[in-house]
XYZ file of C-alpha atoms in Angstrom:
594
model
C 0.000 0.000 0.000
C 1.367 3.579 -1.189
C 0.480 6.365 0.919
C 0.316 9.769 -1.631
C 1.274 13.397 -0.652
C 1.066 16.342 -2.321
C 3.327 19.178 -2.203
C 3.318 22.701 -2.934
C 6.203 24.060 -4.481
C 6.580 26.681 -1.850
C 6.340 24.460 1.099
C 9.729 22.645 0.454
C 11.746 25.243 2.856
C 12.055 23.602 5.922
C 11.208 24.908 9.154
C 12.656 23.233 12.116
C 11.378 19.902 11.578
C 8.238 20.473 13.914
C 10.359 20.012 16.976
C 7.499 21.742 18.604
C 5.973 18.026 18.498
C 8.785 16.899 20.805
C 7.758 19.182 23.829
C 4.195 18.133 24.571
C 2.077 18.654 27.649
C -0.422 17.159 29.717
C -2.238 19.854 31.338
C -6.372 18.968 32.140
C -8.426 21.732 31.769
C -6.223 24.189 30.631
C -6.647 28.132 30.991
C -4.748 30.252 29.136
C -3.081 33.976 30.230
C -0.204 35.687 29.064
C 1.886 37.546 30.872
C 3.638 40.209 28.977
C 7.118 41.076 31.017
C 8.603 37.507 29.871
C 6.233 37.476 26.716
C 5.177 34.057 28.053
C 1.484 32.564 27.451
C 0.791 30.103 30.246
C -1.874 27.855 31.005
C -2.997 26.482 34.739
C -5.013 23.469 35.134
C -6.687 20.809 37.365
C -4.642 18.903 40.024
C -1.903 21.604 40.094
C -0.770 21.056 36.251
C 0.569 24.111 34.714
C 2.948 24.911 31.862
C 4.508 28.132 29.706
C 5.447 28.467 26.614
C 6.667 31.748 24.107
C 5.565 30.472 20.887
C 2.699 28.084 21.604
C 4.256 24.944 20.082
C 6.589 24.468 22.620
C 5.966 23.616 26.213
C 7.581 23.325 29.741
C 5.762 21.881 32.274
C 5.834 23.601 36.166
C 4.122 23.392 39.501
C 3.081 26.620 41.136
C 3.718 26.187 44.535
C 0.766 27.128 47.378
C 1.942 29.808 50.070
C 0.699 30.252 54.161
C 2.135 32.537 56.613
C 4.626 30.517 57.228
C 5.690 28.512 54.228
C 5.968 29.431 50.295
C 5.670 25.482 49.758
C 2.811 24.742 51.415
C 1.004 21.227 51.367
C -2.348 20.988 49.557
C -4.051 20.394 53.162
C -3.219 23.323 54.357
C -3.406 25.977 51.498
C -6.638 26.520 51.735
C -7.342 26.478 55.213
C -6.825 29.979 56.481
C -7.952 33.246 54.280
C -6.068 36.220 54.556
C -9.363 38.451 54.165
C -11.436 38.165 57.039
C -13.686 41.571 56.825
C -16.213 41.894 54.148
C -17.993 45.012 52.959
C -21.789 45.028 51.891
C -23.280 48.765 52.006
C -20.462 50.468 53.460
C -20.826 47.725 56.603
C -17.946 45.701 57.143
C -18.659 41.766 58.457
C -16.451 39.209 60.109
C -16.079 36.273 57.719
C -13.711 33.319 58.051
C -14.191 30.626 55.559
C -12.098 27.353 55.689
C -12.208 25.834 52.312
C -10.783 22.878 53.079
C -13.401 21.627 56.039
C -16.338 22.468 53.875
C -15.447 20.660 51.492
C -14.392 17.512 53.499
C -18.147 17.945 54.901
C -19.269 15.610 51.901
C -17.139 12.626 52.839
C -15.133 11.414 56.012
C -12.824 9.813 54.405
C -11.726 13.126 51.860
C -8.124 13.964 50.555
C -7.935 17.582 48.961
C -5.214 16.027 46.394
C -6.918 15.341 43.322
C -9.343 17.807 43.904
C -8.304 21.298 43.016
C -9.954 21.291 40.111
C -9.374 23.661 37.091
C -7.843 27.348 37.773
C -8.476 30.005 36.221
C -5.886 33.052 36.495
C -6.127 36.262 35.434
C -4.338 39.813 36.036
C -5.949 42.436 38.050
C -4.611 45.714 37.837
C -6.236 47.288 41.008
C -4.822 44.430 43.276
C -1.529 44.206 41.130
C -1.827 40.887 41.620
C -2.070 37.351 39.632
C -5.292 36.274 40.688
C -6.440 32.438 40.504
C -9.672 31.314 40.929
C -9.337 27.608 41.913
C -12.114 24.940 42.602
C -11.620 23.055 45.800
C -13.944 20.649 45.095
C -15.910 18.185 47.592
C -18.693 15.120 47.723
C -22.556 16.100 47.899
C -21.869 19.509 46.276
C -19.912 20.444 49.272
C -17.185 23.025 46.832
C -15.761 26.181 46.735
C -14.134 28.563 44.122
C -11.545 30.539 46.505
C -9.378 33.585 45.247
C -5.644 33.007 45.787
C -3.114 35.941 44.747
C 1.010 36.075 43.741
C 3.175 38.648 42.828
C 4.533 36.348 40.239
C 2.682 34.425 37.786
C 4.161 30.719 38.744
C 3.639 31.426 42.353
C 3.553 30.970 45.120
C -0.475 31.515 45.359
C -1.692 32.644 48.818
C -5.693 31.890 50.046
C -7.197 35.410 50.313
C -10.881 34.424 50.719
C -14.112 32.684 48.847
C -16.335 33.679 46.234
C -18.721 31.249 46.177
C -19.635 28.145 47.485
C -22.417 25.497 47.002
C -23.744 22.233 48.974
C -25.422 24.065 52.031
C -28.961 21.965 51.374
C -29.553 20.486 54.561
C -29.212 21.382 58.008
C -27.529 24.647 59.352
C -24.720 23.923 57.286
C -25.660 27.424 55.459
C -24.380 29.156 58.493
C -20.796 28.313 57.491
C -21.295 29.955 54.308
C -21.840 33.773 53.350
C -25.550 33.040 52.592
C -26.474 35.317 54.855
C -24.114 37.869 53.780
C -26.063 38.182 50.970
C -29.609 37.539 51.628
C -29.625 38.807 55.134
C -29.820 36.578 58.177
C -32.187 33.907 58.356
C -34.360 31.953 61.117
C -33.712 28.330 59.452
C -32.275 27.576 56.026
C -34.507 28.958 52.833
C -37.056 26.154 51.585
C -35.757 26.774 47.837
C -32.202 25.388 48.804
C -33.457 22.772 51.301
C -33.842 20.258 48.237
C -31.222 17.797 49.813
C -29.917 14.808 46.959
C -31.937 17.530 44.671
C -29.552 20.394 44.464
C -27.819 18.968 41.452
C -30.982 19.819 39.531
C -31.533 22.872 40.420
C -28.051 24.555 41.364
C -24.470 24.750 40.871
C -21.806 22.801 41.738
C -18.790 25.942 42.515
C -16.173 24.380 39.832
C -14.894 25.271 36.816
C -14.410 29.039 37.109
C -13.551 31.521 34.206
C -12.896 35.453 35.603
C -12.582 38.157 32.713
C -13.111 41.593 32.063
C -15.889 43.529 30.011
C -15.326 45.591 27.276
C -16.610 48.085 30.221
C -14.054 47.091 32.621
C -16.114 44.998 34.661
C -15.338 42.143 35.994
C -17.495 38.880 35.922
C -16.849 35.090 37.006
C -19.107 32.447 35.346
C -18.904 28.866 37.301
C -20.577 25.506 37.775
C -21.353 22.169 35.466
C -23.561 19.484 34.814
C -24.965 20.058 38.535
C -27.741 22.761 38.041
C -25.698 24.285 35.195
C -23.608 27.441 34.487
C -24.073 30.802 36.501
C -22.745 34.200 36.408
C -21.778 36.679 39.099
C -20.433 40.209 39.173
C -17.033 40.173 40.785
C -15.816 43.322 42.509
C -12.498 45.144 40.461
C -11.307 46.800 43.579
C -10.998 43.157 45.544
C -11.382 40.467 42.688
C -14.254 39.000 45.031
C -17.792 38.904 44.786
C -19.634 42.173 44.291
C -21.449 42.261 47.726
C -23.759 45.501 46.282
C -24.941 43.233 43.363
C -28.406 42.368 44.104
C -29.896 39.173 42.098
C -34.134 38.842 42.176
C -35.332 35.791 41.879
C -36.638 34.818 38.936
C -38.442 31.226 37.983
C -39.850 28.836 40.563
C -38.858 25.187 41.290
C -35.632 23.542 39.341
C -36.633 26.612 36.861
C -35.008 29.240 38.945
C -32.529 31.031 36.157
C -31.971 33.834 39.163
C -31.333 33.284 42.160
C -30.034 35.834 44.984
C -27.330 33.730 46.305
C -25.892 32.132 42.823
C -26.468 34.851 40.567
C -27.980 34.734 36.952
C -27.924 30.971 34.968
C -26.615 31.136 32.113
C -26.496 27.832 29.995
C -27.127 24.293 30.953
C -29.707 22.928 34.085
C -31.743 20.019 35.310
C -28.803 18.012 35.085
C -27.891 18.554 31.359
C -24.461 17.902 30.665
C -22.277 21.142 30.575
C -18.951 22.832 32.082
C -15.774 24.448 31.911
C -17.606 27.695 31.074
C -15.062 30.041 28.938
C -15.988 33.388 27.909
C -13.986 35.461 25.554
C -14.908 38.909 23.481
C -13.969 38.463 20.331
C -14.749 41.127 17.440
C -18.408 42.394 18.440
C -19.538 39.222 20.529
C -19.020 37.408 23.836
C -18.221 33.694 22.809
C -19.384 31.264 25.179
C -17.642 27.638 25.161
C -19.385 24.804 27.360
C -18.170 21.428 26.738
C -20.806 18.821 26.854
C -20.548 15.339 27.611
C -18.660 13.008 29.388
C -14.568 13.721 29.843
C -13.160 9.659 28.891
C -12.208 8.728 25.861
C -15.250 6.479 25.292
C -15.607 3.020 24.385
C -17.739 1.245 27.439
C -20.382 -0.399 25.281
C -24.194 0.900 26.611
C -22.671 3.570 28.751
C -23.620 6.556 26.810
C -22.564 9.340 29.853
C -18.986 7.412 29.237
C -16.973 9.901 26.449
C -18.372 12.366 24.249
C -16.571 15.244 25.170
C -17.042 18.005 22.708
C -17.132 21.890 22.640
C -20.155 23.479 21.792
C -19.843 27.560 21.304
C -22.622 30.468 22.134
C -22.905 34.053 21.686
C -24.164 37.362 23.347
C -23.318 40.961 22.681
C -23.938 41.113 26.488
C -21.093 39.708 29.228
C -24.024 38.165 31.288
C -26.063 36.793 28.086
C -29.037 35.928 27.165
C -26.440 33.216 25.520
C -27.521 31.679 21.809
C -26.420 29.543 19.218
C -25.960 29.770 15.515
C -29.897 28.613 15.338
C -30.912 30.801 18.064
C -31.847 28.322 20.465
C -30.887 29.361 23.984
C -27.777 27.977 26.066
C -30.128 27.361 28.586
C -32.037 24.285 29.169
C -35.822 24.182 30.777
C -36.258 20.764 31.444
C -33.983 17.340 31.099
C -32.940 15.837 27.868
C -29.640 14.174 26.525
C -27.223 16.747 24.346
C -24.166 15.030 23.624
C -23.962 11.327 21.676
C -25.728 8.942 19.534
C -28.914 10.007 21.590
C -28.561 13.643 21.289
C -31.943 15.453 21.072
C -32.483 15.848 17.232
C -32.441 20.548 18.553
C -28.961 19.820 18.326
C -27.757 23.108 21.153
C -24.144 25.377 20.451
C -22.097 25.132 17.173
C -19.974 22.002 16.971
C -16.668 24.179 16.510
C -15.180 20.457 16.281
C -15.034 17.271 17.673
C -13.722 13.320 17.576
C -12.036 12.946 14.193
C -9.526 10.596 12.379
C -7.568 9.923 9.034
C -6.469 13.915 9.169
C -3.555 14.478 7.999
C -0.133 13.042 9.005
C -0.884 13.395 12.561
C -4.121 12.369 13.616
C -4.425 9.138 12.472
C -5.162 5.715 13.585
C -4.663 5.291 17.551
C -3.856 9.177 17.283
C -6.624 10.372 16.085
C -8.431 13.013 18.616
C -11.714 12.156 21.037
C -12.926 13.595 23.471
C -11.270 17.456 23.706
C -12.783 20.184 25.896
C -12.716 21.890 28.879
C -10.910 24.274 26.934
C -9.969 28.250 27.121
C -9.648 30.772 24.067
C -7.707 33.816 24.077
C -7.906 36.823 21.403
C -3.778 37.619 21.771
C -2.054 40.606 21.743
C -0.685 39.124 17.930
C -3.966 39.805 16.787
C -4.591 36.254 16.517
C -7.040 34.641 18.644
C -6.060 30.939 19.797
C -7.995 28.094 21.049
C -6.197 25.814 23.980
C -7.867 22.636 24.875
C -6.745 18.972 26.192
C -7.792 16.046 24.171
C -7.990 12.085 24.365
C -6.635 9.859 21.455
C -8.473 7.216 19.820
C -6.599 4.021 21.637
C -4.996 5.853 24.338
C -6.578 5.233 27.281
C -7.386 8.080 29.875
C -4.039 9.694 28.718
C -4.527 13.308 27.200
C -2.508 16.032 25.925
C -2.857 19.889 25.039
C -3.435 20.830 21.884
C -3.553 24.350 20.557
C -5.459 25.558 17.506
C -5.610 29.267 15.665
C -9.710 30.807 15.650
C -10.845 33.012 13.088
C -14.096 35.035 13.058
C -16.169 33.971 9.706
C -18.254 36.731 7.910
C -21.611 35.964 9.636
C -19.592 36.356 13.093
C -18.986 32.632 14.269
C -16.050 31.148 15.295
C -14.412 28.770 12.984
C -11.187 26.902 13.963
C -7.875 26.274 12.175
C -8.259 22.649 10.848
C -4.614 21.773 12.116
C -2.508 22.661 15.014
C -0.844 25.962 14.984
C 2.417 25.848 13.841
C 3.390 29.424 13.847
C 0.763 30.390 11.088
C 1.305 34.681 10.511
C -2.138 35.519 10.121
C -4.210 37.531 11.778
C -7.610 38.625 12.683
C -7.799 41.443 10.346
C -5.834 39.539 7.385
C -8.580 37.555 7.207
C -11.186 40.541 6.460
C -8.315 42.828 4.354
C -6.849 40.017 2.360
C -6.514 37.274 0.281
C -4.569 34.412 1.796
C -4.726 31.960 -0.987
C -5.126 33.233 -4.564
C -8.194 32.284 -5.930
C -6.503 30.639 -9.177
C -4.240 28.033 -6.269
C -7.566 27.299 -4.630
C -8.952 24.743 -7.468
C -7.733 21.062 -7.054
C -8.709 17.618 -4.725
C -9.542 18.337 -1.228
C -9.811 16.070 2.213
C -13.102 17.225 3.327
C -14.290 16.826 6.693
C -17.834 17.470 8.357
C -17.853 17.659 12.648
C -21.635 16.582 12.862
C -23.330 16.071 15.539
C -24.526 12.401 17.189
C -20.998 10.231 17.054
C -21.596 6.826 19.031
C -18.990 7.432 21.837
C -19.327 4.025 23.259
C -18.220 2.459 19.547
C -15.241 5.701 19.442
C -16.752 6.448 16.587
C -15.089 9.975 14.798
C -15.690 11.715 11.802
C -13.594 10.734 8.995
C -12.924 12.920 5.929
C -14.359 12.282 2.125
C -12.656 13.140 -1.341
C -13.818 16.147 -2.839
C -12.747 18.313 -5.385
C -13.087 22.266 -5.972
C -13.059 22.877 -9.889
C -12.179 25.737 -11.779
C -15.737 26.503 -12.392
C -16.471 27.200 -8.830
C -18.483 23.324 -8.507
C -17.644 20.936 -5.912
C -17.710 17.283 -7.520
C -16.086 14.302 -5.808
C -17.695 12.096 -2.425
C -20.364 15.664 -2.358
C -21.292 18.336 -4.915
C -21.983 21.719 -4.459
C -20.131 25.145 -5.106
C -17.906 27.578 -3.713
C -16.765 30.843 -3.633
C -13.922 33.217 -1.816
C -14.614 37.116 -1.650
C -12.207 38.892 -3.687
C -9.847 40.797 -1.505
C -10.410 38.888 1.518
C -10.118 35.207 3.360
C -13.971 34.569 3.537
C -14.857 31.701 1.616
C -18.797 30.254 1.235
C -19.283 26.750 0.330
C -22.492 24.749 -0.759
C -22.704 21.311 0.232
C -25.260 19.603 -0.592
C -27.722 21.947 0.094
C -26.026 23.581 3.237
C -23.995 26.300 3.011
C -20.791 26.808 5.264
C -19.025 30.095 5.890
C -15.967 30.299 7.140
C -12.056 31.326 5.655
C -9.611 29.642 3.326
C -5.771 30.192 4.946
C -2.730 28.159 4.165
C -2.071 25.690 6.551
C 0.731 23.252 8.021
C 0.662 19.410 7.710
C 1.457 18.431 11.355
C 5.051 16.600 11.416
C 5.957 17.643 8.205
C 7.174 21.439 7.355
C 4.594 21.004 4.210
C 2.088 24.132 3.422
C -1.235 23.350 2.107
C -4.850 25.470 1.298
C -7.054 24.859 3.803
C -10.696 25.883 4.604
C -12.513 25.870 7.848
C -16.280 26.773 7.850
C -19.875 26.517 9.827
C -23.415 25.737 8.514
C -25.485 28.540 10.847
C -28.392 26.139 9.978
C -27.057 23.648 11.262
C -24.359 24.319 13.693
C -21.301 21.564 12.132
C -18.281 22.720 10.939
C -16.440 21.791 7.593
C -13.050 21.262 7.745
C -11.032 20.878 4.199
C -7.549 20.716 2.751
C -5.838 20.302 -0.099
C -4.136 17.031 -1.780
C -4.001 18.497 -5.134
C -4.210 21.468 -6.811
C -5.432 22.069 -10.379
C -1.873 23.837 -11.023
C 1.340 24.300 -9.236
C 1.180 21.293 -7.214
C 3.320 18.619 -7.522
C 2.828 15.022 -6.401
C 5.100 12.499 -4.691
C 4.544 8.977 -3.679
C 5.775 7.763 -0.654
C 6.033 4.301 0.286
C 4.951 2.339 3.668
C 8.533 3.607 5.581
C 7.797 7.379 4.240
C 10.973 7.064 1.079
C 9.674 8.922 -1.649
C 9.794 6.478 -4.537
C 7.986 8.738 -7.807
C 8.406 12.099 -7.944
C 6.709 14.737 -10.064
C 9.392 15.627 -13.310
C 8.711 19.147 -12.155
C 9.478 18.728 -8.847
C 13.006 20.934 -7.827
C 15.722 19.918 -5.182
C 16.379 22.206 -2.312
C 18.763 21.785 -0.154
C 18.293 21.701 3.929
C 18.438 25.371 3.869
C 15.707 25.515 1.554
C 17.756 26.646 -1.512
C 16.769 25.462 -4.931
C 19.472 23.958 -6.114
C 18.183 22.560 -9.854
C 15.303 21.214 -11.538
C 15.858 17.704 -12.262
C 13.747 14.940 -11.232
C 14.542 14.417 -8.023
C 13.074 15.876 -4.408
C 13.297 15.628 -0.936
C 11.003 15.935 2.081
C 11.039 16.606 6.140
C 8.917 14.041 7.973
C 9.673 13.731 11.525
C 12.894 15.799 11.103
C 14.343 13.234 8.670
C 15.335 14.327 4.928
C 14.150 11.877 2.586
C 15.345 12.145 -0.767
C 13.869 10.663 -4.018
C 15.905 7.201 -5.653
């Protein structure tokens, strides 16, 4: 069997051999920041994982180490035991409050260990406090969690416990009087009869994990938090403290499980009754707040009849408001009003948030066979100071067990103002947000030739690891699409937006040159969503109606035919002739043709 790739002529020059592939990282739940002294992006996760990079290809993995009173390397027990802000402010009155994160969240379970449960950071700069500020889940049985504030003068630590934000899990008892409930609804006789639901909260309220803190394009500040467990809230944080805003007032709104505000938890955003949903990210991106929530279950799938086993998969909304009302491509709200299954072969046929992507195979060079990608989420986007916007998420492979790695992809805005992402890793790509509106990437007469198409749809049988798996198409000269689909496309003249008709959906989305993972080869490349219908198409190119070149490479990667028009460079990418003979980089090896 003869495995066939096609080359540009441009994309002989060779890079560094993708060394970027030799410094992976395995960071769950990442959350991406950059600091700009060191012109480092970093990204924190669950279970203390954290790594840095400068040109994110290349990682290092760290630890940021906890800090008391009396240690900078403090133990995970007692990190979160003693807050360092004791007096809070509501109205001008200032109230004792000492909250020990640790012991409520031990309340679930006699038998609790804090390690393996500090569950997805998020950490974010704020310039009153002139402090890093992460907001870290200390999670807990029965609901019984907490998303505390910790603070460093330095980015990678150590992180000191200042004080709470929120907490969840007080729906029995008096526990309530070890939270700040009353803080904020005023002091009460016994414990509200909307919160007394006992093994009911999870339908009706949060679970405090999974927080993501940003800014306004107002300068607020705003924390949205929770999961699966009575879905995803939103509260107004306070600028001058990086706590909850004590003068925010929430009425409450809705009765029963239908309660979308509530005085104590703030306004619901997306998700309820138990509907999968969380790691909540919210980034502003050219006109809109983008809301990712990753449905479905985190494994990699594969338990035959468990359906809540994999399925992992990033779903995107969108507001022109920080605090919603959140919708998708089809308008259909982020929020849910009763129970029903959203993720999987059972999905409910209103198919809720565009599928920016999700389990694939046969891409590529890379993602292929047992390495082909299931199961990514929990992710974080960030719209960089580049003027490229990138999207950082951790994925599961097709046959690798539990084991996952972070993967990073390039995000571009398409015409109609979704989100569309980069169909391969980013590999140093130049181009940015506003190249995409201003310019052409790929001339229009390089676009025509045989294309690897690729449809994210909705409803992949997780317990079979089933992926989507790309077709053979080809984009003629005549603007038709014949091949495995027909249909027709079209790029605007002057710019990177490119509309497609397959079938009879259309996708809209950009055309931009992109990198074939593990080699240093170039390609065309589209990336486009069906607002209809919420999938995304990914496509590149195999071969192009002119100036492309092909070379066939045998079962060991040695090129064995190459294209008579097909020139040698040498390994500083210098042409050197025009004979018959070629080279390429795969895995940082030159092969040359016999």
């Amino acid at each position: 069997m003869k495995r066939y790739l096609n080359i540009l002529l441009s994309a002989l020059v060779p890079m560094s051999a993708m060394a970027y592939m030799l410094n992976r990282v395995s960071v769950h739940d990442p959350s991406i920041v950059w600091e700009p002294v060191s012109q480092t992006y970093y990204i924190f996760g669950s279970h203390r994982a954290a790594a840095k990079t400068a040109d994110l290809m290349s990682w290092s993995a760290f630890q940021a180490p906890w800090a008391t009173s009396s240690s900078n390397n403090a133990a995970n027990s007692a990190a979160f035991t003693t807050p360092q802000v004791t007096k809070i402010k509501k109205g001008g009155v200032e109230y004792d409050f000492n909250f020990n994160a640790f012991n409520w969240s031990k309340r679930g379970n006699t038998g609790y260990s804090v390690d393996g449960n500090m569950w997805a950071p998020d950490v974010i700069w704020n310039k009153v406090l002139n402090k890093w500020c992460m907001y870290l889940s200390v999670n807990g049985d029965n609901w019984y969690s907490s998303i505390i504030l910790l603070t460093a003068d330095n980015i990678e630590g150590p992180y000191l416990y200042q004080a709470p934000v929120v907490m969840s899990g007080f729906h029995t008892g008096s526990a309530y009087k070890d939270s700040d409930l009353e803080l904020v609804i005023g002091t009460q006789s016994s414990l509200p009869e909307r919160y007394a639901v006992g093994s009911r909260w999870g339908t009706r309220y949060p679970n405090c994990i999974d927080p993501c803190v940003f800014y306004d394009e107002q300068g607020k500040l705003w924390m949205s938090y929770g999961s699966w467990s009575g879905g995803i809230w939103m509260l107004e944080l306070d600028e001058n403290t990086g706590l909850r805003d004590y003068d925010v007032e929430y009425t409450l709104t809705g009765s029963g499980d239908g309660i979308t505000i509530d005085p104590y938890f703030g306004k619901k955003i997306a998700g309820g009754y138990y509907v999968s949903g969380e790691a909540s990210y919210i980034e502003y991106i050219g006109g809109y707040y983008y809301l990712f929530v990753t449905y479905g279950g985190l494994a990699a799938g594969g338990v035959a009849n468990d359906y809540n086993n994999g399925g992992y998969q990033m779903r995107v909304f969108r507001s022109e408001n920080p605090d919603g009302p959140y919708t998708d491509s089809r308008n259909n709200s982020a929020v849910f009003t009763s129970y029903l299954v959203n993720f999987g072969a059972k999905e409910n046929d209103n198919n809720r948030g565009v599928n920016i992507f999700g389990a694939y195979t046969s891409w590529g060079n890379t993602a292929r066979g047992n390495n082909g990608e299931r199961s990514q989420g929990h992710n974080s986007i960030i719209a960089a100071e580049d003027g490229r916007t990138y999207l950082v998420y951790h994925t599961r492979f097709q046959n690798w067990g539990e084991a996952h790695q972070v993967r990073v992809h390039q995000v571009f805005q398409s015409k109609n103002g979704w989100l569309v992402a980069a169909p391969f890793e980013y590999t140093g790509e130049q181009v940015t947000n506003a190249d995409i509106a201003t310019s052409q990437q790929i001339a229009t007469d390089h676009i025509a030739g045989k294309y690897k198409l690729l449809i994210h749809r909705y409803k992949l049988d997780h317990t079979k690891k089933e992926t989507a798996e790309p077709v053979d198409i080809e984009l003629k000269t005549d603007g038709t699409i014949a091949g495995a689909t027909t249909g027709t496309w079209k790029v605007e003249e002057g710019t990177s937006y490119v509309t497609l008709k397959i079938g009879n959906t259309y996708y809209h989305g950009v055309m931009v040159e992109q990198t074939l993972e593990s080699t240093d080869t170039k390609v065309a490349a589209f990336t486009a969503v069906a607002a209809n219908t919420g999938e995304t198409a990914w496509g590149y190119q195999t071969e192009t109606a002119t100036g492309i070149v092909g070379v066939t490479v045998d079962d060991n990667y040695q090129l064995s035919t190459v294209n008579s028009q097909l020139p040698t460079y040498d390994l500083q990418g210098r042409r050197v002739n025009n004979n018959s003979k070629g080279f390429i980089i795969r895995n940082g090896k030159k092969y040359i043709a016999k």
